[in-house]
Each structure stands twice: as structure tokens, then as C-alpha cells.
Coordinates of C-alpha atoms in Angstrom, one line a residue:
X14 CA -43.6 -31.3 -23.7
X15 CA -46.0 -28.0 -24.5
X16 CA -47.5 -27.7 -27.6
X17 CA -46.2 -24.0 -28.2
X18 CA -43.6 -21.5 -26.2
X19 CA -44.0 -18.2 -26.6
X20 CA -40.8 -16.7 -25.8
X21 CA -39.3 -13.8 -24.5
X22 CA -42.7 -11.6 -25.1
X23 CA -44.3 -8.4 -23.4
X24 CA -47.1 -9.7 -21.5
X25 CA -50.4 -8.1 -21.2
X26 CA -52.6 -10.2 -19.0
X27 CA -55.6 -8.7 -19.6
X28 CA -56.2 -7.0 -15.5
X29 CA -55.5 -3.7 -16.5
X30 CA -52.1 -4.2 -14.8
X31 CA -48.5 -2.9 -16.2
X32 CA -47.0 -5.5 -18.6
X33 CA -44.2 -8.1 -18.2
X34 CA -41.5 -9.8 -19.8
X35 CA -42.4 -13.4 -19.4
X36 CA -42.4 -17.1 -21.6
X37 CA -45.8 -18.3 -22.2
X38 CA -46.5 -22.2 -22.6
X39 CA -49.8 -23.4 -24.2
X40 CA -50.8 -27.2 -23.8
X41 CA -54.0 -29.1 -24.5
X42 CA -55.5 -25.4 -24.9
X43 CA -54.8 -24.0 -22.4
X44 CA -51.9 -22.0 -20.9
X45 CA -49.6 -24.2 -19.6
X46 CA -47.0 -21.9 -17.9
X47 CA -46.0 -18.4 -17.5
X48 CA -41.9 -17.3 -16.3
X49 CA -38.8 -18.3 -17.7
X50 CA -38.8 -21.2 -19.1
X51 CA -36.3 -20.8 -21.6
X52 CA -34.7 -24.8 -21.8
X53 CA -39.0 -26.0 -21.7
X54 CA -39.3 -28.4 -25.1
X55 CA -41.7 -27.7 -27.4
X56 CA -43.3 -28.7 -30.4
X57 CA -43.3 -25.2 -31.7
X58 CA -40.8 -22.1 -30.4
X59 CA -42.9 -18.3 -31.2
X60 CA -40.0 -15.9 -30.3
X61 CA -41.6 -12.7 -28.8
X62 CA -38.4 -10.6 -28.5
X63 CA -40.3 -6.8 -29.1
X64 CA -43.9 -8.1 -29.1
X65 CA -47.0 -7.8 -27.6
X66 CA -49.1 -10.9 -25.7
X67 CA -52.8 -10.3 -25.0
X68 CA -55.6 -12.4 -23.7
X69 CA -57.5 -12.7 -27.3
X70 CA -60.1 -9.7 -27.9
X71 CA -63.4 -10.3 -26.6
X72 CA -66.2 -8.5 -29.3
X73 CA -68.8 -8.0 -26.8
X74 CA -70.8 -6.5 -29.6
X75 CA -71.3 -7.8 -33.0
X76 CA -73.9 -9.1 -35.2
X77 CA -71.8 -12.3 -36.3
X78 CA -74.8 -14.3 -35.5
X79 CA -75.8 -15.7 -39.0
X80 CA -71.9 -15.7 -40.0
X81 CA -70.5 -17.5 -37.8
X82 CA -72.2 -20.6 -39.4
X83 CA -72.4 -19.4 -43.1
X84 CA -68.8 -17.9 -43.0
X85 CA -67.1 -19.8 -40.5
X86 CA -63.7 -18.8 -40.8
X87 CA -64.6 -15.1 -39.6
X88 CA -61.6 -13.5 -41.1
X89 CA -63.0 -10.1 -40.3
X90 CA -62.7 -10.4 -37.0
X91 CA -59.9 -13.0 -36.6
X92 CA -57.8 -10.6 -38.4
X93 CA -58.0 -7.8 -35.9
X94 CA -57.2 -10.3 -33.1
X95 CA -60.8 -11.4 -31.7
X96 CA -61.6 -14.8 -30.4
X97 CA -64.7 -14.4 -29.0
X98 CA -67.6 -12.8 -30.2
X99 CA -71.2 -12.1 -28.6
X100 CA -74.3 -12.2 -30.9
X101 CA -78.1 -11.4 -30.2
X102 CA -77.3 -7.4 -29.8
X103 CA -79.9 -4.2 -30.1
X104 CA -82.5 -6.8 -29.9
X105 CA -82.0 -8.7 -33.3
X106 CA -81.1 -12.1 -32.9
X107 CA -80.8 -15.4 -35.2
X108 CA -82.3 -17.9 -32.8
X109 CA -85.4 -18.0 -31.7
X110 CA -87.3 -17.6 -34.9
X111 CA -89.6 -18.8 -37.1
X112 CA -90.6 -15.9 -40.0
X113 CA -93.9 -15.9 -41.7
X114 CA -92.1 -13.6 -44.6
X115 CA -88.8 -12.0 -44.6
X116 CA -86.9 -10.7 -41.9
X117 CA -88.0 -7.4 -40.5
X118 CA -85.8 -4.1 -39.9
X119 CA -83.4 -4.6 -38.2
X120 CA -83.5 -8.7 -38.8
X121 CA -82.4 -7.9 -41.9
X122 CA -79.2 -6.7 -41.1
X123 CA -78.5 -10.6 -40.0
X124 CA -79.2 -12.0 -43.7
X125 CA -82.2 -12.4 -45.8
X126 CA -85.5 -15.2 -44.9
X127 CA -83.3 -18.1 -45.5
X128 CA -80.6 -17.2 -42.6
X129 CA -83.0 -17.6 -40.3
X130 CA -83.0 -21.3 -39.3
X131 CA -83.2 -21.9 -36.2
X132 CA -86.8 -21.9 -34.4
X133 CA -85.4 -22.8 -31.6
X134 CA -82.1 -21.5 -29.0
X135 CA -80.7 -24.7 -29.0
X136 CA -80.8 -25.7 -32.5
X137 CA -79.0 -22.4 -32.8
X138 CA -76.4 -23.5 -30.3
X139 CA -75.9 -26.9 -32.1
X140 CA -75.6 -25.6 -35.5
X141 CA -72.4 -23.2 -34.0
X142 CA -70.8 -26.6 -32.6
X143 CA -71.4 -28.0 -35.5
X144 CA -70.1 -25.1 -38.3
X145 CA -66.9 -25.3 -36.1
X146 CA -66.2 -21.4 -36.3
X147 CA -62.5 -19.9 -35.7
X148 CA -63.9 -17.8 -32.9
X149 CA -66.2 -19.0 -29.5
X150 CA -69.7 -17.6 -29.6
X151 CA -71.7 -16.3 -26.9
X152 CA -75.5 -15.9 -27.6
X153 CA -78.0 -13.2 -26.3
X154 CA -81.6 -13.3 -27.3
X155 CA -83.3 -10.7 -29.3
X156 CA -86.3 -8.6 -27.9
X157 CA -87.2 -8.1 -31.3
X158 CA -87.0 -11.4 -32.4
X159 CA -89.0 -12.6 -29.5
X160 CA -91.7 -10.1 -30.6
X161 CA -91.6 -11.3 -34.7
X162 CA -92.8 -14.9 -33.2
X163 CA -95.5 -14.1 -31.2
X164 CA -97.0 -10.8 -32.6
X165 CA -99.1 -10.1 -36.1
X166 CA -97.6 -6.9 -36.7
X167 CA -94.8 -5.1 -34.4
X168 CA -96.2 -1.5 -34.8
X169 CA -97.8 -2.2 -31.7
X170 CA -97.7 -3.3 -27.6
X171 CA -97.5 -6.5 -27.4
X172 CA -101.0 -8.3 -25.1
X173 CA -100.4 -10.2 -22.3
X174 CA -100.9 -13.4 -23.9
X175 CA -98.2 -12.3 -26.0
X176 CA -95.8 -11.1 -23.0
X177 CA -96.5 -14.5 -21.7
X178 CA -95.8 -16.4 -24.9
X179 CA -92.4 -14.5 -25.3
X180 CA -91.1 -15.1 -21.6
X181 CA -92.0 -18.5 -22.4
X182 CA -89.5 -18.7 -24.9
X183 CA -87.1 -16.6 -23.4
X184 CA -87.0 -18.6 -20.3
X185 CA -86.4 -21.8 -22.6
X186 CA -83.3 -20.0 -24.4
X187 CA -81.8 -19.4 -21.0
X188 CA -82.3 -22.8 -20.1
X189 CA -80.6 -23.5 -23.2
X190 CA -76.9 -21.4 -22.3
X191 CA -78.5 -17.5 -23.6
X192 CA -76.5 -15.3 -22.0
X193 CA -79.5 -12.6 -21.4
X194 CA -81.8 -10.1 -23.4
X195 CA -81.2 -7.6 -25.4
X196 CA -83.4 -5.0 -26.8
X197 CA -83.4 -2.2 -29.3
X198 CA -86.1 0.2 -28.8
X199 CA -85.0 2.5 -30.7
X200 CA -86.1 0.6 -33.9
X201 CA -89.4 1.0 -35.5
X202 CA -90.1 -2.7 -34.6
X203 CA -89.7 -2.7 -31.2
X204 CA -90.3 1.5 -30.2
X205 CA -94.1 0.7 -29.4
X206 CA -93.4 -2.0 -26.7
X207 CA -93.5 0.1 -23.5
X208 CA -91.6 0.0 -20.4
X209 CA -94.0 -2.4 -18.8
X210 CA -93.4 -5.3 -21.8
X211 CA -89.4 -5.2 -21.5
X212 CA -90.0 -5.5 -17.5
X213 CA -92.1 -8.7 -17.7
X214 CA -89.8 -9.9 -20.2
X215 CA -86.3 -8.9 -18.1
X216 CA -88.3 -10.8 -15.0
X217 CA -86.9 -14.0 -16.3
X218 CA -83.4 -13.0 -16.1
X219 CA -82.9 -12.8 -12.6
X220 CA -83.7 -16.5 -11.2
X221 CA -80.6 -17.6 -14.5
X222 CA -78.2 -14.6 -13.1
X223 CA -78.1 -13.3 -16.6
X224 CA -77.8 -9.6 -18.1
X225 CA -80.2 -6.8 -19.8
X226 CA -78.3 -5.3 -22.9
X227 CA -80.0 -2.3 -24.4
X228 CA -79.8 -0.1 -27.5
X229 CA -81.2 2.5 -26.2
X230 CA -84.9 3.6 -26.7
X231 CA -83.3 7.2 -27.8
X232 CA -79.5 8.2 -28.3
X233 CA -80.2 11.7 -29.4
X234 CA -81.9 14.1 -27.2
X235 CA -83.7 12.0 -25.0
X236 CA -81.2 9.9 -24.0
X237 CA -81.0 11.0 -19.9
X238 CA -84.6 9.5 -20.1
X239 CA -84.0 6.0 -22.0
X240 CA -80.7 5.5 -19.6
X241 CA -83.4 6.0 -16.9
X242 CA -85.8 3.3 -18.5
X243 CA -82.9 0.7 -18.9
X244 CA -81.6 1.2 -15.4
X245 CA -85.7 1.3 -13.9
X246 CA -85.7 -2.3 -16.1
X247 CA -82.2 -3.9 -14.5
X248 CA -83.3 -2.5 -11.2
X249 CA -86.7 -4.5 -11.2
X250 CA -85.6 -7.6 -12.5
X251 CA -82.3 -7.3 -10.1
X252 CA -80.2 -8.0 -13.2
X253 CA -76.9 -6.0 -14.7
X254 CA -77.6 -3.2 -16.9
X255 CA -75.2 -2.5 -20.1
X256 CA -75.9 0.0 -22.2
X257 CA -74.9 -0.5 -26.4
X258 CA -72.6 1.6 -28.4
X259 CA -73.1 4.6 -25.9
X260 CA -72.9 7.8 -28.0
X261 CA -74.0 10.6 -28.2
X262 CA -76.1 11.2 -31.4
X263 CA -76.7 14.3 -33.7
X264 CA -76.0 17.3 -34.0
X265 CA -77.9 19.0 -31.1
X266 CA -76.5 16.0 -28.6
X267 CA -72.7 17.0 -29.5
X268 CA -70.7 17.6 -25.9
X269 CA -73.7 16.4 -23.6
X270 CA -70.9 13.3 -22.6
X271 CA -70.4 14.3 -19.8
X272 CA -73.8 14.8 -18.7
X273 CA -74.2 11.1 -19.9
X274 CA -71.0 9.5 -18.2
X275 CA -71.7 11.2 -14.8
X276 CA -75.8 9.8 -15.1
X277 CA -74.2 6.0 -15.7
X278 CA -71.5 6.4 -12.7
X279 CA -74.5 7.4 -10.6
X280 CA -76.3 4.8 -11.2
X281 CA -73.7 2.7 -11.0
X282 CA -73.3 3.2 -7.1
X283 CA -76.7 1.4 -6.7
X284 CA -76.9 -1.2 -10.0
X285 CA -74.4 -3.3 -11.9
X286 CA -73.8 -1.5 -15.1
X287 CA -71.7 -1.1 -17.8
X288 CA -71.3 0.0 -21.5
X289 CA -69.5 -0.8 -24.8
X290 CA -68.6 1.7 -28.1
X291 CA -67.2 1.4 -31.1
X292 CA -64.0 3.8 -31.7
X293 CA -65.6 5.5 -34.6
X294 CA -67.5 8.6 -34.6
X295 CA -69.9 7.5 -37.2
X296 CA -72.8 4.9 -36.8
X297 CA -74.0 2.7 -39.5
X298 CA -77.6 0.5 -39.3
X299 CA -80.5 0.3 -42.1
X300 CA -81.5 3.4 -43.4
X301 CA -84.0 5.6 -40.8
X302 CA -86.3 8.6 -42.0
X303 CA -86.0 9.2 -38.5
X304 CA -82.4 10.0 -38.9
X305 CA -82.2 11.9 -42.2
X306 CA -80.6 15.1 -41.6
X307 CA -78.6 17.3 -42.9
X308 CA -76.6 18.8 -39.9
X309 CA -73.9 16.0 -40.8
X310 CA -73.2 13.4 -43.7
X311 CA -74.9 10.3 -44.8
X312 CA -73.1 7.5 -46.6
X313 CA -75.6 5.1 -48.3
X314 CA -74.0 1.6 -48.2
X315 CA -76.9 -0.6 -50.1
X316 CA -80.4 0.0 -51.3
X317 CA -82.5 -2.6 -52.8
X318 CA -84.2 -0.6 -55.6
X319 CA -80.9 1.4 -56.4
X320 CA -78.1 -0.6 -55.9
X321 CA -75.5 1.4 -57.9
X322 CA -76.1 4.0 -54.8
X323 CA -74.1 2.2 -52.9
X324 CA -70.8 4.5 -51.6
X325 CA -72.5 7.8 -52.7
X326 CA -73.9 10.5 -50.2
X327 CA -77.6 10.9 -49.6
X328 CA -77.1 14.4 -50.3
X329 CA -75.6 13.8 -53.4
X330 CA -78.1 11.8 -54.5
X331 CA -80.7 13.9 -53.3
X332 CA -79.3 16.9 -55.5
X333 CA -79.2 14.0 -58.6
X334 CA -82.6 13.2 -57.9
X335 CA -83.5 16.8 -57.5
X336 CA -85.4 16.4 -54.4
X337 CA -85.6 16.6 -50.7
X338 CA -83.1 14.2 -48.7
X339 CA -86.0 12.6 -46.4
X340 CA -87.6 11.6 -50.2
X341 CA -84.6 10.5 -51.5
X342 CA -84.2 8.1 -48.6
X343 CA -87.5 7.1 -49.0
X344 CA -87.2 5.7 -52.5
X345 CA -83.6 4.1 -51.4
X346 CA -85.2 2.2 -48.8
X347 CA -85.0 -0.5 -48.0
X348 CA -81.5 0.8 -47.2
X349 CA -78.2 0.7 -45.1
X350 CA -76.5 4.0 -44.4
X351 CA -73.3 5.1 -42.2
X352 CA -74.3 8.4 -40.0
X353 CA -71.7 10.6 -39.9
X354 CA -73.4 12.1 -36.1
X355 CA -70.8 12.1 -33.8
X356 CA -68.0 14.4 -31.9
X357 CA -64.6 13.1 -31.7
X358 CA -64.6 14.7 -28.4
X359 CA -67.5 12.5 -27.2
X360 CA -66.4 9.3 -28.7
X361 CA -62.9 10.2 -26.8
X362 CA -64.7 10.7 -24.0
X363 CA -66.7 7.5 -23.4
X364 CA -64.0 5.3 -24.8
X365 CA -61.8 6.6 -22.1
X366 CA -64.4 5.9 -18.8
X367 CA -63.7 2.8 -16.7
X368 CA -67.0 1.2 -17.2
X369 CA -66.6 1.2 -21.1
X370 CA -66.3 -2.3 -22.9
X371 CA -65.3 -2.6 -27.0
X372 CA -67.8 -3.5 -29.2
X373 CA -67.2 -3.2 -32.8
X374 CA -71.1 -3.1 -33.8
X375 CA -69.7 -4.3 -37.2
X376 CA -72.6 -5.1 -39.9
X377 CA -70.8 -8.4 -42.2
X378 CA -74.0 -8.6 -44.7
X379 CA -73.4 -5.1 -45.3
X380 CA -72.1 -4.8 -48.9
X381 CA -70.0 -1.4 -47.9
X382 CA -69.7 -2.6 -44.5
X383 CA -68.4 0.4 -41.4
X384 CA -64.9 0.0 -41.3
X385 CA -65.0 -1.3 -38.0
X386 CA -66.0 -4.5 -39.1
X387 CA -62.4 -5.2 -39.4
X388 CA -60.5 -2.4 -37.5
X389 CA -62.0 -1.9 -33.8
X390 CA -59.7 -3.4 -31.7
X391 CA -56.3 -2.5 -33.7
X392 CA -57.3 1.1 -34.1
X393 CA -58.0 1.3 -29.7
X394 CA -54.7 0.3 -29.8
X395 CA -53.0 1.9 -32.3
X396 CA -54.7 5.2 -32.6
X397 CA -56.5 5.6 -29.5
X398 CA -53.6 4.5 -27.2
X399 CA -50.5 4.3 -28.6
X400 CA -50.9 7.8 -31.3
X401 CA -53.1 10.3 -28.7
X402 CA -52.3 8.7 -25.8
X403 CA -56.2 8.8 -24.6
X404 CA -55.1 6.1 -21.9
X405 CA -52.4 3.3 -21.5
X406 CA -51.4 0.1 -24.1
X407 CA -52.5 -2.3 -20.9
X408 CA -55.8 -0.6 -20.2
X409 CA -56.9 -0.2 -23.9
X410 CA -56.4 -4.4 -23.7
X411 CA -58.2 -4.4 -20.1
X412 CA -61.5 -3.0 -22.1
X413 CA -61.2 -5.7 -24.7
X414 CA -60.9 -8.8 -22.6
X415 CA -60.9 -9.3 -18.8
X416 CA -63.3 -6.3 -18.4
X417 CA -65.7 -7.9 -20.7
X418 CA -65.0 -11.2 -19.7
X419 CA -66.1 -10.5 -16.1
X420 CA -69.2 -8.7 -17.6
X421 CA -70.3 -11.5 -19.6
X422 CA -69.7 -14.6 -17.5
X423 CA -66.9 -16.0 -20.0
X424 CA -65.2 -18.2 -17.2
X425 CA -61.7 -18.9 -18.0
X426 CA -61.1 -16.4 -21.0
X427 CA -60.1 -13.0 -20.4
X428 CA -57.1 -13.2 -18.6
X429 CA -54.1 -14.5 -19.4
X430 CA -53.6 -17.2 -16.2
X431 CA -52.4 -19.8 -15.8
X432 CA -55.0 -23.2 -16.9
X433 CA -56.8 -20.2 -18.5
X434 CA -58.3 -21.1 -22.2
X435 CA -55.3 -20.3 -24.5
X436 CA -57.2 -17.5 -26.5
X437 CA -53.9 -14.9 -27.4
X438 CA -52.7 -12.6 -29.7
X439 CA -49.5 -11.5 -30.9
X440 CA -49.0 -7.9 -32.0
X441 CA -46.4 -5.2 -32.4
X442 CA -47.4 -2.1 -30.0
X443 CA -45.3 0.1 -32.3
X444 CA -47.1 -1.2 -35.7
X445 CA -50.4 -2.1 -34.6
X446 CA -53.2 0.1 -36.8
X447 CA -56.9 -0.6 -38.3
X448 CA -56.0 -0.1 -42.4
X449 CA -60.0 -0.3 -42.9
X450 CA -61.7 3.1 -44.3
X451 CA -65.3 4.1 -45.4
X452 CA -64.3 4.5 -48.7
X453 CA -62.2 0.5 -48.7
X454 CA -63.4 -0.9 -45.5
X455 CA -62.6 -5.0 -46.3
X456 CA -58.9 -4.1 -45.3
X457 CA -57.3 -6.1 -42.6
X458 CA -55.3 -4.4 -39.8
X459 CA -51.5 -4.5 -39.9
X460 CA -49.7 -5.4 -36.8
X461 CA -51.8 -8.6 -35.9
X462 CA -49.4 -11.1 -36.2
X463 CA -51.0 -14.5 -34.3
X464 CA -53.6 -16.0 -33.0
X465 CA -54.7 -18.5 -31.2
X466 CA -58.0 -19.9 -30.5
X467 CA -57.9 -22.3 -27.3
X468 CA -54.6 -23.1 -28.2
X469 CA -54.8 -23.5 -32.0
X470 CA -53.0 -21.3 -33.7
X471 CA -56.0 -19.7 -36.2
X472 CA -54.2 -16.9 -38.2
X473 CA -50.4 -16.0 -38.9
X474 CA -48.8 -12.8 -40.5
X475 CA -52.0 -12.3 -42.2
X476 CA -53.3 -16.0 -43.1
X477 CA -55.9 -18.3 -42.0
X478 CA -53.9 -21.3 -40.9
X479 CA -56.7 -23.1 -41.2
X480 CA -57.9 -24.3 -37.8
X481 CA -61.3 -23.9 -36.5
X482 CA -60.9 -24.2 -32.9
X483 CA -63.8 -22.0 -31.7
X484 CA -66.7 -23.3 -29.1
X485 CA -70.1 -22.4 -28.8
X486 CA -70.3 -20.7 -24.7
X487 CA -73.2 -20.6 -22.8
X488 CA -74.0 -19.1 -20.1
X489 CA -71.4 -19.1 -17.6
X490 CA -72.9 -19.0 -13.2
X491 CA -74.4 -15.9 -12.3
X492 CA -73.4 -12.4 -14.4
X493 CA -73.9 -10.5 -11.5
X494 CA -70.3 -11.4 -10.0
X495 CA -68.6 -10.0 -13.1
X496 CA -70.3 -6.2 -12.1
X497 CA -68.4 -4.5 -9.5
X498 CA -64.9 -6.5 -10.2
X499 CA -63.1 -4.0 -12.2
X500 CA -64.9 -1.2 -10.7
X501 CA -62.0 0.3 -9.3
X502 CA -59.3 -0.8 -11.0
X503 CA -58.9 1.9 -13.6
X504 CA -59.1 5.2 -13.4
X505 CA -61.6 7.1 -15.2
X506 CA -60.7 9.7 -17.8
X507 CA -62.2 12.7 -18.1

């Protein structure tokens, strides 16, 4: 007897390929059987008739990595259909650390000095087995956090000692299941390690076949050269390249997409790579000086010394204040702000090419969190797909689970197979939609209307069940076999 029939249901498996009608059987968590098998007992009957069946959504980019301990049911995310999230990104990462004050930017964005734990990637890794999460976890380690251990200050290059000191630890997080590095040098705490620094730390990678993930060193009008750095970095430690939340950022940078996609394709001939974005032409991160502009909006999302900012426009506040923007961001800090610095057109663009993963990038400490905290995936395939038609319901699912599940080693999940994990989702194509906005983000999306997590079923027309069946994933062979896969299996949009 299976343990639950889905039946009569559009199936989506996840390839890229056209859907089918088909009955789906889950036992023991996994998927059982796929065809008719309308007389097959079971202890619970799902009828499917109009619906939707997908491989559960793979969030390839989050920064879960505190919550899915503290807040284990992850409703943000289980909501919108994901099972699986990966932690660790644009080089911040819970585990390994050890502070000597609080966290600093961009840590912060994972909780405040208390969060942090876990001195070691393992303890990490126990302490997600043991808060039994709704979704699996995949880990990445944190450039940045490798640099808060072993460095006085971070406004610097770090000595070899250092170097040596952080690929120590590195090396023992690999060991330990990490699925690879990650780095964002775009932050003021990691901008003055040089080229040379990331290379002797990517080094280790190779001889664990795991991945480089970068937020970019410069997403505004530099950004030819830092895709160069990041692919010179994957090329010399032999090692797949993906590139975070590609955009293209400010003003000045608005249409160069193309310029961008055609510079990854290239070097995709000659280097595993890949990307992910969020569907969202606005960014959101702690607040940057750096960034303060104003060819285009800023949303202020929390401040420390002014709290009641919160929801209210820089510019607004700068005009309150009676002074200039960059010093009214100064006195918010320190600060979260959304950036209102992308063109629809480019967003459009990026989401559409073949390489191009989901990543939601969603910020859960955030007290006026990005809206795609809890409406990524539903609005690729409601907006995106089904509304403007930017590319096909079985494609938009491709991005969000077997493409990212080759790219990221996560054996088993991805597809829907059978003896594949039983990570699904049920939706309805023609209701699907994010409901989150800037203004009231915490919204869940409508059309999500089951889920399970290997084989448990974890949320129902828009409730927890209660079941926790997520599992803490390491590293899974060698990354490198998951590059190359897809590469030709979708066409790219222009």
C-alpha cells in the first residue's frame, strides 16, 4: 500500500520537458510510482484533476541560515512551495564563527551576536538535524565569515598566515558536507581581499569537487571586470563558477544585459558556470553610502537609531531632516534599505537565459523584509510565465529544481523520478501568484496548495500541517557533473 496517490495530476518533472497527465505514488519518502494507477490502495487519495505537480522548489539562494534552527517551521518559504533551501550566500555565513563583538555588515543580516553559535561546520550541521526544519538545508561557507575569524580588522588584505589559517578551516567545512565558498566582495568587509586571497582560498575546492559562488566584487559599472575575476578564480581552482543575483545595477548600468549574458555564455564554452536572480527589479541588503543615489528610489526597511523610519523613503526622510540623502543615510545607519536600481527589461532578460537558476535572496531578520521573501517562485510562475509569457510553465519549473539540483549536487531531488526523494508541490497554473508587496510583504502566495517534504505532507491550502520532515544535505560527489547537463536543453531567450 503507498502512503499517498496523487491522482489524475499535470505533471511537471522538473527536465524542462512538456508536462503529463500521470498518478503519482509516494512511499517511505520517496516516489513510489508514476502512470495509471488508478485501483493502487492508499492511505491517503490527493485528486489532481486541473492541477499542477512539480519537483519541490529548490531556493538556491537564501540567507535562511540562522532561521532554519530559530524558526524551524520556515513558513516563508514553505508557503511559496520550497523544500530545499541553500545558505552561506554573498559570503555571510552562520557556521564557522566565533565573534569577538557583534556580527559585522553583512553578518548582521543573519541575526544579531547571539545567532551565531556555531564555531565550528559541523556543529552547524548537527544543530539543523537536530531543529528538524520543514525544509532540507544545503550549507556553503562564507568568505566573510572565514575572514571575521582569523583577521583583527576586515578593512584590509588578509597575511598569509591568515590565508593559511582560513583554508584551514575551509578545508575542515568541506570535510564536514559544505557545499563550496561563497564570497561577497562587493561588501565593505570583504572588498579589500584581492584576487590573489579568494584564489588560495578557492584552491581547496577542487580536490572536494565543490563550487565558487560569488556576489560579485561590482554589479554596477564594473561588472564586465568582476565577471572576469570570478571566472579567472573558478578557472584556477578548476571549480564551477555561479554568479549571485545577476543584475544589472543603477542607473548608468540599465540595458548593458546583453552585454552581460553574452560575456557569461562565452565563458561558459570553456568553464562550468551558471547564475541565479531574483524576479524583482529592486535589491534590498544593509544600507550602503556606496549606493545612495538619487537616480532611483530607496526604501528604508530598519535603522537602529531611528526605528520609526522603517517603510519611509530616504528621500523623504532626507527632505524631513532637511539635509543631503548620503547624510541622512549616515545617521540611519546601521540600516537595511530596498534599492529600487533595476530595468524590468534586464530583469526579463536574465531570468529568461538558459543558465539562470532562482534565488529568492530573501532577508527573514529584516523587519520590512523584500517581498520576495515569500513570493519568488509563485510570481516566475504566475507573472513571469503564465501572465507575459517570458517562457514556458515547464521551463519556469526547470529553473527552480532539476537545473539547480544538477548545479548543486542535491542527488535525488530535482526531478520527479521514480525512487526520487518525494519533495512536490501542488499548484493551480491558472491561480498561482506572489500576493507579497513592498508596502505588506509577510503575505503568502495564493495558488500553493501542497507540499511535501520527503514524503511528509508539510503545508495544505495555506497551513502548516505540522510535520518537520526536512534533512540537513551535504555535499553530494563531485559538482562538476551537474555543469554542462542542462546546457542544451532550453533555449535561451533573448
Amino acid at each position: 500500500m503507498y502512503d499517498t496517490l496523487i491522482g489524475g495530476v499535470q505533471v511537471l518533472d522538473g527536465s524542462g520537458a512538456a508536462g503529463f497527465q500521470a498518478d503519482v505514488a509516494l512511499a517511505a519518502g520517496r516516489i513510489a510510482a508514476i502512470g495509471p494507477l488508478d485501483a493502487a490502495p492508499a492511505r491517503e487519495h490527493v485528486d489532481g484533476a486541473g492541477l499542477a505537480l512539480a519537483p519541490g522548489f529548490i531556493d538556491v539562494h537564501t540567507h535562511d541560515d540562522t532561521n532554519v534552527i530559530r524558526t524551524p517551521d520556515m513558513l516563508p518559504k514553505l508557503s511559496q512551495g520550497v523544500t530545499t533551501v541553500v545558505v552561506g550566500n554573498c559570503g555571510i555565513s552562520a557556521a564557522p564563527v566565533r565573534l569577538r563583538g557583534e556580527p559585522p555588515d553583512p553578518m548582521n543580516l543573519l541575526g544579531g551576536r547571539e545567532a551565531f553559535a556555531y564555531p565550528t561546520f559541523a556543529d552547524y550541521a548537527r544543530a539543523v538535524d537536530a531543529a528538524r526544519p520543514t525544509v532540507n538545508v544545503a550549507a556553503l561557507v562564507g568568505h566573510t565569515a572565514l575572514r571575521n575569524n582569523h583577521m583583527d580588522r576586515l578593512d584590509r588584505r588578509a597575511t598569509a598566515a591568515e590565508i593559511a589559517a582560513m583554508r584551514a578551516q575551509l578545508r575542515e567545512a568541506l570535510e564536514a558536507g559544505a557545499i563550496g565558498l561563497s564570497t561577497g566582495l562587493a561588501y565593505a568587509s570583504a572588498q579589500h581581499a584581492d584576487t590573489a586571497e579568494v584564489q588560495a582560498l578557492a584552491a581547496e575546492l577542487d580536490a572536494f569537487g565543490a563550487l565558487y559562488t560569488t556576489h560579485l566584487r561590482s554589479e554596477f559599472a564594473a561588472i564586465l571586470e568582476a565577471l572576469q575575476e570570478a571566472y579567472e578564480i573558478g578557472r584556477q581552482a578548476r571549480v564551477p563558477v555561479v554568479v549571485s543575483h545577476l543584475k544589472c545595477a543603477g542607473a548608468g548600468n540599465w540595458g548593458r544585459s546583453r552585454e552581460v549574458l553574452a560575456s557569461l555564455g562565452t565563458a561558459g564554452r570553456f568553464l562550468p558556470v551558471g547564475c541565479d536572480c531574483y524576479p524583482y527589479s529592486a535589491s534590498s541588503s544593509t544600507l550602503d553610502l556606496r549606493q545612495v543615489t538619487d537616480e532611483f528610489d530607496i526604501d528604508i526597511t530598519w535603522s537602529d537609531p531611528h526605528p520609526d523610519m522603517a517603510g519611509r523613503r530616504l528621500a523623504d526622510i532626507a527632505a524631513q531632516w532637511q539635509v543631503p540623502l548620503v547624510e541622512a543615510a549616515r545617521r540611519l545607519q546601521p540600516a537595511g534599505a530596498v534599492y529600487h536600481g533595476m530595468h524590468e527589461d534586464d530583469v526579463r532578460r536574465i531570468l529568461a537565459h538558459r543558465l539562470t537558476m532562482v534565488g529568492s535572496d530573501g532577508l527573514p531578520n529584516d523587519p520590512l523584509p523584500h517581498p520576495r521573501l515569500w513570493g519568488a517562485f509563485p510570481r516566475v510562475l504566475g507573472h513571469y510565465s503564465r501572465d507575459l509569457g517570458l517562457f514556458p510553465l515547464a521551463q519556469a519549473v526547470h529553473k527552480m529544481t532539476g537545473l539547480s539540483a544538477a548545479r548543486f549536487g542535491l542527488a535525488g531531488r530535482g526531478l520527479v523520478r521514480v525512487d526520487h526523494h518525494a519533495d512536490l508541490v501542488l499548484f493551480d497554473p491558472a491561480s498561482v501568484a506572489d500576493r507579497a508587496t513592498y508596502a505588506d510583504p509577510a503575505r503568502p502566495a495564493q495558488g500553493i496548495l501542497a507540499v511535501w517534504v520527503n514524503g511528509r505532507l508539510s503545508y495544505r491550502d495555506g497551513r502548516l500541517t505540522g510535520a518537520r520532515a526536512g534533512r540537513w544535505l551535504p555535499r553530494s560527489g563531485d559538482l562538476r557533473a551537474g555543469f554542462g547537463r542542462f546546457s542544451s536543453s532550453t533555449q535561451e531567450t533573448s
